[in-house]
Amino acid sequence: MKRLAILISGRGSNLEAIVHACVAQAWPAQVVGVVASRADAAGLDVARRLGVAVQVIAPSDHVSREAFDAALAACLDALAADVIVLAGFMRILGDAFVARYAGRLVNIHPSLLPAFPGLNTHRRAIDAGCRAVGATVHYVTPTLDHGPIIAQAVVPVLADDTPAVLAARVLAAEHRLYPLALGWIVHERLQVDGLRVRQLDGASQLLF
Ligand code: GRF
């Protein structure tokens, strides 16, 4: 059984999709805890409703980024987490933290990386005239929104889209994409070679 810890800062809709998939698809895995960087994260209530243990580790309670990262690492180690799932976690993790959990740290980003790392991806994609956008699940490296890409979902941009409308369309794709990618991880169906990730069963790593 793989032990999954999910890190959040906000709404928790990906967290919900992941917990549902873990149960519904009988993964050889268990979500052992949700850690929020904000006490007011709505996702904390989502986790509680799903019966998952929650903790809050807030940057404001720590004197430095290193101290915050250390507290987070202590929490994850107490949970004996095998896989650390970033699901709307709005803190940049330090290089030492990322190195410590290398290969076990996964993130979802609402763009087709390497395009549009960082914030406001939907606004930037609309302004750039993109006809397609999407979401990416990737292993985390010290560079922000970078790392071996596990799977991507492609979503159309429609003529009258606002960032909010587009974000909702991408989010629906995220809810399919993240469980798909994590399912492969818990079943050990991925092979990483540099920045390239191969799904060993030949399953498509691109969702439409
Ligand atoms: C998602 O759009 C995710 O891609 C981004 O933050 C958002 C989190 O949403 N990293 P939720 O908290 O899972 O609803």
PDB file of C-alpha atoms and ligand atoms in Angstrom:
ATOM      1  CA  MET A   1       0.000   0.000   0.000  1.00  0.00           C
ATOM      2  CA  LYS A   2       1.356   3.379  -0.989  1.00  0.00           C
ATOM      3  CA  ARG A   3       0.725   6.163   1.500  1.00  0.00           C
ATOM      4  CA  LEU A   4      -0.339   9.405  -0.175  1.00  0.00           C
ATOM      5  CA  ALA A   5      -0.166  12.811   1.478  1.00  0.00           C
ATOM      6  CA  ILE A   6      -1.934  15.684  -0.278  1.00  0.00           C
ATOM      7  CA  LEU A   7      -0.785  19.285   0.161  1.00  0.00           C
ATOM      8  CA  ILE A   8      -3.303  22.064  -0.489  1.00  0.00           C
ATOM      9  CA  SER A   9      -3.785  25.796  -0.020  1.00  0.00           C
ATOM     10  CA  GLY A  10      -7.343  26.316  -1.250  1.00  0.00           C
ATOM     11  CA  ARG A  11     -10.537  24.793  -2.545  1.00  0.00           C
ATOM     12  CA  GLY A  12      -9.516  21.115  -2.631  1.00  0.00           C
ATOM     13  CA  SER A  13     -11.435  19.966  -5.697  1.00  0.00           C
ATOM     14  CA  ASN A  14      -8.462  17.953  -6.991  1.00  0.00           C
ATOM     15  CA  LEU A  15      -8.021  16.465  -3.533  1.00  0.00           C
ATOM     16  CA  GLU A  16     -11.647  15.317  -3.675  1.00  0.00           C
ATOM     17  CA  ALA A  17     -11.230  13.768  -7.140  1.00  0.00           C
ATOM     18  CA  ILE A  18      -8.099  11.921  -5.964  1.00  0.00           C
ATOM     19  CA  VAL A  19      -9.672  10.504  -2.791  1.00  0.00           C
ATOM     20  CA  HIS A  20     -12.721   9.351  -4.772  1.00  0.00           C
ATOM     21  CA  ALA A  21     -10.540   7.650  -7.399  1.00  0.00           C
ATOM     22  CA  CYS A  22      -8.402   5.970  -4.742  1.00  0.00           C
ATOM     23  CA  VAL A  23     -11.496   4.380  -3.210  1.00  0.00           C
ATOM     24  CA  ALA A  24     -13.572   3.783  -6.352  1.00  0.00           C
ATOM     25  CA  GLN A  25     -10.664   2.241  -8.287  1.00  0.00           C
ATOM     26  CA  ALA A  26      -9.386   0.300  -5.246  1.00  0.00           C
ATOM     27  CA  TRP A  27      -5.862   1.614  -5.643  1.00  0.00           C
ATOM     28  CA  PRO A  28      -3.195  -0.174  -3.620  1.00  0.00           C
ATOM     29  CA  ALA A  29      -2.921   3.112  -1.761  1.00  0.00           C
ATOM     30  CA  GLN A  30      -4.401   5.200   1.008  1.00  0.00           C
ATOM     31  CA  VAL A  31      -4.642   8.968   1.463  1.00  0.00           C
ATOM     32  CA  VAL A  32      -3.080   9.211   4.914  1.00  0.00           C
ATOM     33  CA  GLY A  33      -3.299  12.948   5.399  1.00  0.00           C
ATOM     34  CA  VAL A  34      -4.035  16.367   3.975  1.00  0.00           C
ATOM     35  CA  VAL A  35      -1.761  19.234   4.915  1.00  0.00           C
ATOM     36  CA  ALA A  36      -2.873  22.811   4.244  1.00  0.00           C
ATOM     37  CA  SER A  37      -0.661  25.887   4.194  1.00  0.00           C
ATOM     38  CA  ARG A  38      -3.660  28.010   5.270  1.00  0.00           C
ATOM     39  CA  ALA A  39      -6.049  27.463   8.157  1.00  0.00           C
ATOM     40  CA  ASP A  40      -8.890  28.883   6.035  1.00  0.00           C
ATOM     41  CA  ALA A  41      -8.376  26.517   3.085  1.00  0.00           C
ATOM     42  CA  ALA A  42     -11.821  25.271   2.050  1.00  0.00           C
ATOM     43  CA  GLY A  43     -10.207  21.961   1.148  1.00  0.00           C
ATOM     44  CA  LEU A  44      -9.763  21.204   4.850  1.00  0.00           C
ATOM     45  CA  ASP A  45     -13.522  20.735   5.145  1.00  0.00           C
ATOM     46  CA  VAL A  46     -13.540  18.626   1.992  1.00  0.00           C
ATOM     47  CA  ALA A  47     -10.897  16.354   3.536  1.00  0.00           C
ATOM     48  CA  ARG A  48     -12.709  16.120   6.872  1.00  0.00           C
ATOM     49  CA  ARG A  49     -15.951  15.230   5.081  1.00  0.00           C
ATOM     50  CA  LEU A  50     -14.064  12.444   3.286  1.00  0.00           C
ATOM     51  CA  GLY A  51     -12.683  11.177   6.589  1.00  0.00           C
ATOM     52  CA  VAL A  52      -9.061  12.153   5.895  1.00  0.00           C
ATOM     53  CA  ALA A  53      -6.884  13.478   8.735  1.00  0.00           C
ATOM     54  CA  VAL A  54      -5.935  17.139   8.297  1.00  0.00           C
ATOM     55  CA  GLN A  55      -3.148  19.368   9.550  1.00  0.00           C
ATOM     56  CA  VAL A  56      -2.302  23.026   8.988  1.00  0.00           C
ATOM     57  CA  ILE A  57       1.293  24.156   8.577  1.00  0.00           C
ATOM     58  CA  ALA A  58       1.261  27.887   7.906  1.00  0.00           C
ATOM     59  CA  PRO A  59       4.296  29.824   6.656  1.00  0.00           C
ATOM     60  CA  SER A  60       3.389  32.676   9.016  1.00  0.00           C
ATOM     61  CA  ASP A  61       4.020  30.364  11.983  1.00  0.00           C
ATOM     62  CA  HIS A  62       7.643  29.834  10.948  1.00  0.00           C
ATOM     63  CA  VAL A  63      10.590  32.195  11.053  1.00  0.00           C
ATOM     64  CA  SER A  64      12.003  31.251   7.653  1.00  0.00           C
ATOM     65  CA  ARG A  65      11.261  29.272   4.547  1.00  0.00           C
ATOM     66  CA  GLU A  66      13.736  26.652   5.766  1.00  0.00           C
ATOM     67  CA  ALA A  67      11.853  26.323   9.060  1.00  0.00           C
ATOM     68  CA  PHE A  68       8.558  25.976   7.196  1.00  0.00           C
ATOM     69  CA  ASP A  69      10.013  23.297   4.915  1.00  0.00           C
ATOM     70  CA  ALA A  70      11.444  21.463   7.941  1.00  0.00           C
ATOM     71  CA  ALA A  71       8.062  21.453   9.696  1.00  0.00           C
ATOM     72  CA  LEU A  72       6.400  20.174   6.544  1.00  0.00           C
ATOM     73  CA  ALA A  73       9.032  17.429   6.143  1.00  0.00           C
ATOM     74  CA  ALA A  74       8.594  16.379   9.780  1.00  0.00           C
ATOM     75  CA  CYS A  75       4.850  16.135   9.234  1.00  0.00           C
ATOM     76  CA  LEU A  76       5.220  14.092   6.036  1.00  0.00           C
ATOM     77  CA  ASP A  77       7.735  11.781   7.676  1.00  0.00           C
ATOM     78  CA  ALA A  78       5.401  11.273  10.652  1.00  0.00           C
ATOM     79  CA  LEU A  79       2.719  10.289   8.132  1.00  0.00           C
ATOM     80  CA  ALA A  80       5.273   7.957   6.489  1.00  0.00           C
ATOM     81  CA  ALA A  81       4.150   9.367   3.144  1.00  0.00           C
ATOM     82  CA  ASP A  82       5.438   7.548   0.058  1.00  0.00           C
ATOM     83  CA  VAL A  83       3.982   9.992  -2.454  1.00  0.00           C
ATOM     84  CA  ILE A  84       3.470  13.701  -1.857  1.00  0.00           C
ATOM     85  CA  VAL A  85       0.737  15.167  -4.011  1.00  0.00           C
ATOM     86  CA  LEU A  86       0.673  18.930  -4.524  1.00  0.00           C
ATOM     87  CA  ALA A  87      -2.918  19.898  -5.327  1.00  0.00           C
ATOM     88  CA  GLY A  88      -3.213  23.663  -5.427  1.00  0.00           C
ATOM     89  CA  PHE A  89      -0.372  24.091  -2.924  1.00  0.00           C
ATOM     90  CA  MET A  90       0.661  27.738  -3.268  1.00  0.00           C
ATOM     91  CA  ARG A  91       4.074  27.637  -1.615  1.00  0.00           C
ATOM     92  CA  ILE A  92       7.392  27.296  -3.381  1.00  0.00           C
ATOM     93  CA  LEU A  93       9.348  24.474  -1.754  1.00  0.00           C
ATOM     94  CA  GLY A  94      13.074  24.851  -1.162  1.00  0.00           C
ATOM     95  CA  ASP A  95      15.698  22.889  -3.071  1.00  0.00           C
ATOM     96  CA  ALA A  96      16.624  20.745  -0.053  1.00  0.00           C
ATOM     97  CA  PHE A  97      12.979  19.764   0.455  1.00  0.00           C
ATOM     98  CA  VAL A  98      12.555  18.890  -3.217  1.00  0.00           C
ATOM     99  CA  ALA A  99      15.795  16.862  -3.202  1.00  0.00           C
ATOM    100  CA  ARG A 100      14.715  14.966  -0.088  1.00  0.00           C
ATOM    101  CA  TYR A 101      11.491  13.807  -1.776  1.00  0.00           C
ATOM    102  CA  ALA A 102      12.855  13.523  -5.328  1.00  0.00           C
ATOM    103  CA  GLY A 103      10.779  11.189  -7.457  1.00  0.00           C
ATOM    104  CA  ARG A 104       7.991  11.132  -4.874  1.00  0.00           C
ATOM    105  CA  LEU A 105       6.750  14.707  -5.268  1.00  0.00           C
ATOM    106  CA  VAL A 106       4.041  15.327  -7.873  1.00  0.00           C
ATOM    107  CA  ASN A 107       2.278  18.532  -8.953  1.00  0.00           C
ATOM    108  CA  ILE A 108      -0.570  19.600 -11.213  1.00  0.00           C
ATOM    109  CA  HIS A 109      -0.297  22.875 -13.101  1.00  0.00           C
ATOM    110  CA  PRO A 110      -3.134  24.446 -15.106  1.00  0.00           C
ATOM    111  CA  SER A 111      -1.265  24.886 -18.394  1.00  0.00           C
ATOM    112  CA  LEU A 112       0.427  22.802 -21.032  1.00  0.00           C
ATOM    113  CA  LEU A 113       3.930  23.041 -19.608  1.00  0.00           C
ATOM    114  CA  PRO A 114       6.509  24.203 -20.486  1.00  0.00           C
ATOM    115  CA  ALA A 115       4.141  26.988 -21.627  1.00  0.00           C
ATOM    116  CA  PHE A 116       2.879  29.362 -18.953  1.00  0.00           C
ATOM    117  CA  PRO A 117       4.569  28.332 -15.707  1.00  0.00           C
ATOM    118  CA  GLY A 118       3.612  30.465 -12.711  1.00  0.00           C
ATOM    119  CA  LEU A 119       0.378  32.313 -11.987  1.00  0.00           C
ATOM    120  CA  ASN A 120      -2.548  33.646 -14.096  1.00  0.00           C
ATOM    121  CA  THR A 121      -2.090  30.953 -16.726  1.00  0.00           C
ATOM    122  CA  HIS A 122      -5.586  31.259 -18.200  1.00  0.00           C
ATOM    123  CA  ARG A 123      -5.427  35.051 -18.609  1.00  0.00           C
ATOM    124  CA  ARG A 124      -1.988  34.772 -20.194  1.00  0.00           C
ATOM    125  CA  ALA A 125      -3.071  31.996 -22.578  1.00  0.00           C
ATOM    126  CA  ILE A 126      -6.135  33.972 -23.721  1.00  0.00           C
ATOM    127  CA  ASP A 127      -4.044  37.107 -24.213  1.00  0.00           C
ATOM    128  CA  ALA A 128      -1.503  35.092 -26.216  1.00  0.00           C
ATOM    129  CA  GLY A 129      -4.268  33.941 -28.565  1.00  0.00           C
ATOM    130  CA  CYS A 130      -3.880  30.231 -27.717  1.00  0.00           C
ATOM    131  CA  ARG A 131      -6.475  27.970 -29.308  1.00  0.00           C
ATOM    132  CA  ALA A 132      -5.658  25.105 -26.931  1.00  0.00           C
ATOM    133  CA  VAL A 133      -4.586  25.085 -23.304  1.00  0.00           C
ATOM    134  CA  GLY A 134      -4.677  22.374 -20.666  1.00  0.00           C
ATOM    135  CA  ALA A 135      -3.178  20.895 -17.551  1.00  0.00           C
ATOM    136  CA  THR A 136       0.019  19.027 -16.733  1.00  0.00           C
ATOM    137  CA  VAL A 137       0.866  16.501 -14.026  1.00  0.00           C
ATOM    138  CA  HIS A 138       4.609  16.353 -13.460  1.00  0.00           C
ATOM    139  CA  TYR A 139       7.274  15.299 -11.023  1.00  0.00           C
ATOM    140  CA  VAL A 140       8.619  18.281  -9.095  1.00  0.00           C
ATOM    141  CA  THR A 141      12.158  19.584  -9.560  1.00  0.00           C
ATOM    142  CA  PRO A 142      13.691  22.668  -7.916  1.00  0.00           C
ATOM    143  CA  THR A 143      12.611  24.807 -10.894  1.00  0.00           C
ATOM    144  CA  LEU A 144       9.044  26.156 -10.566  1.00  0.00           C
ATOM    145  CA  ASP A 145       6.450  24.254 -12.647  1.00  0.00           C
ATOM    146  CA  HIS A 146       9.123  22.137 -14.256  1.00  0.00           C
ATOM    147  CA  GLY A 147       9.976  18.457 -14.187  1.00  0.00           C
ATOM    148  CA  PRO A 148       9.305  15.167 -15.963  1.00  0.00           C
ATOM    149  CA  ILE A 149       5.798  15.311 -17.465  1.00  0.00           C
ATOM    150  CA  ILE A 150       3.609  12.344 -16.534  1.00  0.00           C
ATOM    151  CA  ALA A 151       0.435  13.318 -18.398  1.00  0.00           C
ATOM    152  CA  GLN A 152      -1.259  16.285 -20.022  1.00  0.00           C
ATOM    153  CA  ALA A 153      -4.863  17.155 -20.859  1.00  0.00           C
ATOM    154  CA  VAL A 154      -5.712  19.414 -23.786  1.00  0.00           C
ATOM    155  CA  VAL A 155      -8.676  21.786 -23.573  1.00  0.00           C
ATOM    156  CA  PRO A 156      -9.972  24.129 -26.305  1.00  0.00           C
ATOM    157  CA  VAL A 157     -10.097  27.891 -25.892  1.00  0.00           C
ATOM    158  CA  LEU A 158     -13.414  29.242 -27.199  1.00  0.00           C
ATOM    159  CA  ALA A 159     -13.913  32.670 -28.720  1.00  0.00           C
ATOM    160  CA  ASP A 160     -15.695  34.322 -25.811  1.00  0.00           C
ATOM    161  CA  ASP A 161     -13.803  32.647 -22.970  1.00  0.00           C
ATOM    162  CA  THR A 162     -12.981  34.678 -19.897  1.00  0.00           C
ATOM    163  CA  PRO A 163     -10.179  33.416 -17.629  1.00  0.00           C
ATOM    164  CA  ALA A 164     -12.831  32.124 -15.187  1.00  0.00           C
ATOM    165  CA  VAL A 165     -14.751  30.223 -17.858  1.00  0.00           C
ATOM    166  CA  LEU A 166     -11.559  28.731 -19.239  1.00  0.00           C
ATOM    167  CA  ALA A 167     -10.305  27.847 -15.747  1.00  0.00           C
ATOM    168  CA  ALA A 168     -13.507  25.900 -15.065  1.00  0.00           C
ATOM    169  CA  ARG A 169     -13.086  23.925 -18.300  1.00  0.00           C
ATOM    170  CA  VAL A 170      -9.449  23.144 -17.447  1.00  0.00           C
ATOM    171  CA  LEU A 171     -10.358  22.216 -13.868  1.00  0.00           C
ATOM    172  CA  ALA A 172     -12.822  19.592 -15.101  1.00  0.00           C
ATOM    173  CA  ALA A 173      -9.974  18.081 -17.124  1.00  0.00           C
ATOM    174  CA  GLU A 174      -7.680  18.230 -14.071  1.00  0.00           C
ATOM    175  CA  HIS A 175     -10.160  16.089 -12.159  1.00  0.00           C
ATOM    176  CA  ARG A 176      -9.709  13.332 -14.759  1.00  0.00           C
ATOM    177  CA  LEU A 177      -5.999  13.871 -15.309  1.00  0.00           C
ATOM    178  CA  TYR A 178      -4.648  13.830 -11.748  1.00  0.00           C
ATOM    179  CA  PRO A 179      -6.320  10.533 -10.740  1.00  0.00           C
ATOM    180  CA  LEU A 180      -5.135   8.967 -14.002  1.00  0.00           C
ATOM    181  CA  ALA A 181      -1.516   9.945 -13.341  1.00  0.00           C
ATOM    182  CA  LEU A 182      -1.597   8.977  -9.668  1.00  0.00           C
ATOM    183  CA  GLY A 183      -3.152   5.635 -10.520  1.00  0.00           C
ATOM    184  CA  TRP A 184      -0.083   4.910 -12.639  1.00  0.00           C
ATOM    185  CA  ILE A 185       2.209   5.953  -9.808  1.00  0.00           C
ATOM    186  CA  VAL A 186       0.583   3.770  -7.170  1.00  0.00           C
ATOM    187  CA  HIS A 187       0.619   0.822  -9.584  1.00  0.00           C
ATOM    188  CA  GLU A 188       4.273   1.582 -10.439  1.00  0.00           C
ATOM    189  CA  ARG A 189       3.536   1.847 -14.154  1.00  0.00           C
ATOM    190  CA  LEU A 190       5.935   4.727 -14.930  1.00  0.00           C
ATOM    191  CA  GLN A 191       9.552   4.841 -16.015  1.00  0.00           C
ATOM    192  CA  VAL A 192      11.460   8.129 -15.890  1.00  0.00           C
ATOM    193  CA  ASP A 193      14.353   8.860 -18.225  1.00  0.00           C
ATOM    194  CA  GLY A 194      15.567  12.431 -17.790  1.00  0.00           C
ATOM    195  CA  LEU A 195      12.583  14.641 -18.539  1.00  0.00           C
ATOM    196  CA  ARG A 196      10.744  11.869 -20.383  1.00  0.00           C
ATOM    197  CA  VAL A 197       8.225   9.653 -18.609  1.00  0.00           C
ATOM    198  CA  ARG A 198       6.986   6.431 -20.200  1.00  0.00           C
ATOM    199  CA  GLN A 199       3.769   4.673 -19.238  1.00  0.00           C
ATOM    200  CA  LEU A 200       4.813   1.012 -19.195  1.00  0.00           C
ATOM    201  CA  ASP A 201       1.429  -0.316 -20.396  1.00  0.00           C
ATOM    202  CA  GLY A 202       1.493   2.024 -23.377  1.00  0.00           C
ATOM    203  CA  ALA A 203      -1.508   3.994 -22.130  1.00  0.00           C
ATOM    204  CA  SER A 204      -1.888   7.424 -23.701  1.00  0.00           C
ATOM    205  CA  GLN A 205      -0.356  10.162 -21.590  1.00  0.00           C
ATOM    206  CA  LEU A 206      -2.486  12.749 -23.400  1.00  0.00           C
ATOM    207  CA  LEU A 207      -6.145  13.338 -22.540  1.00  0.00           C
ATOM    208  CA  PHE A 208      -8.595  15.299 -24.709  1.00  0.00           C
TER     209      PHE A 208
HETATM  210  C1  GRF B   1      -5.821  23.862  -9.817  1.00  0.00           C
HETATM  211  O1  GRF B   1      -6.175  24.630 -10.925  1.00  0.00           O
HETATM  212  C2  GRF B   1      -4.407  23.378  -9.941  1.00  0.00           C
HETATM  213  O2  GRF B   1      -4.027  23.111 -11.259  1.00  0.00           O
HETATM  214  C3  GRF B   1      -3.624  24.540  -9.411  1.00  0.00           C
HETATM  215  O3  GRF B   1      -4.386  25.038  -8.341  1.00  0.00           O
HETATM  216  C4  GRF B   1      -5.755  24.690  -8.541  1.00  0.00           C
HETATM  217  C5  GRF B   1      -6.206  23.931  -7.344  1.00  0.00           C
HETATM  218  O4  GRF B   1      -7.593  23.740  -7.325  1.00  0.00           O
HETATM  219  N1  GRF B   1      -2.286  24.145  -9.085  1.00  0.00           N
HETATM  220  P1  GRF B   1      -8.256  22.838  -6.197  1.00  0.00           P
HETATM  221  O5  GRF B   1      -7.812  23.409  -4.842  1.00  0.00           O
HETATM  222  O6  GRF B   1      -7.777  21.430  -6.382  1.00  0.00           O
HETATM  223  O7  GRF B   1      -9.736  22.972  -6.397  1.00  0.00           O
END
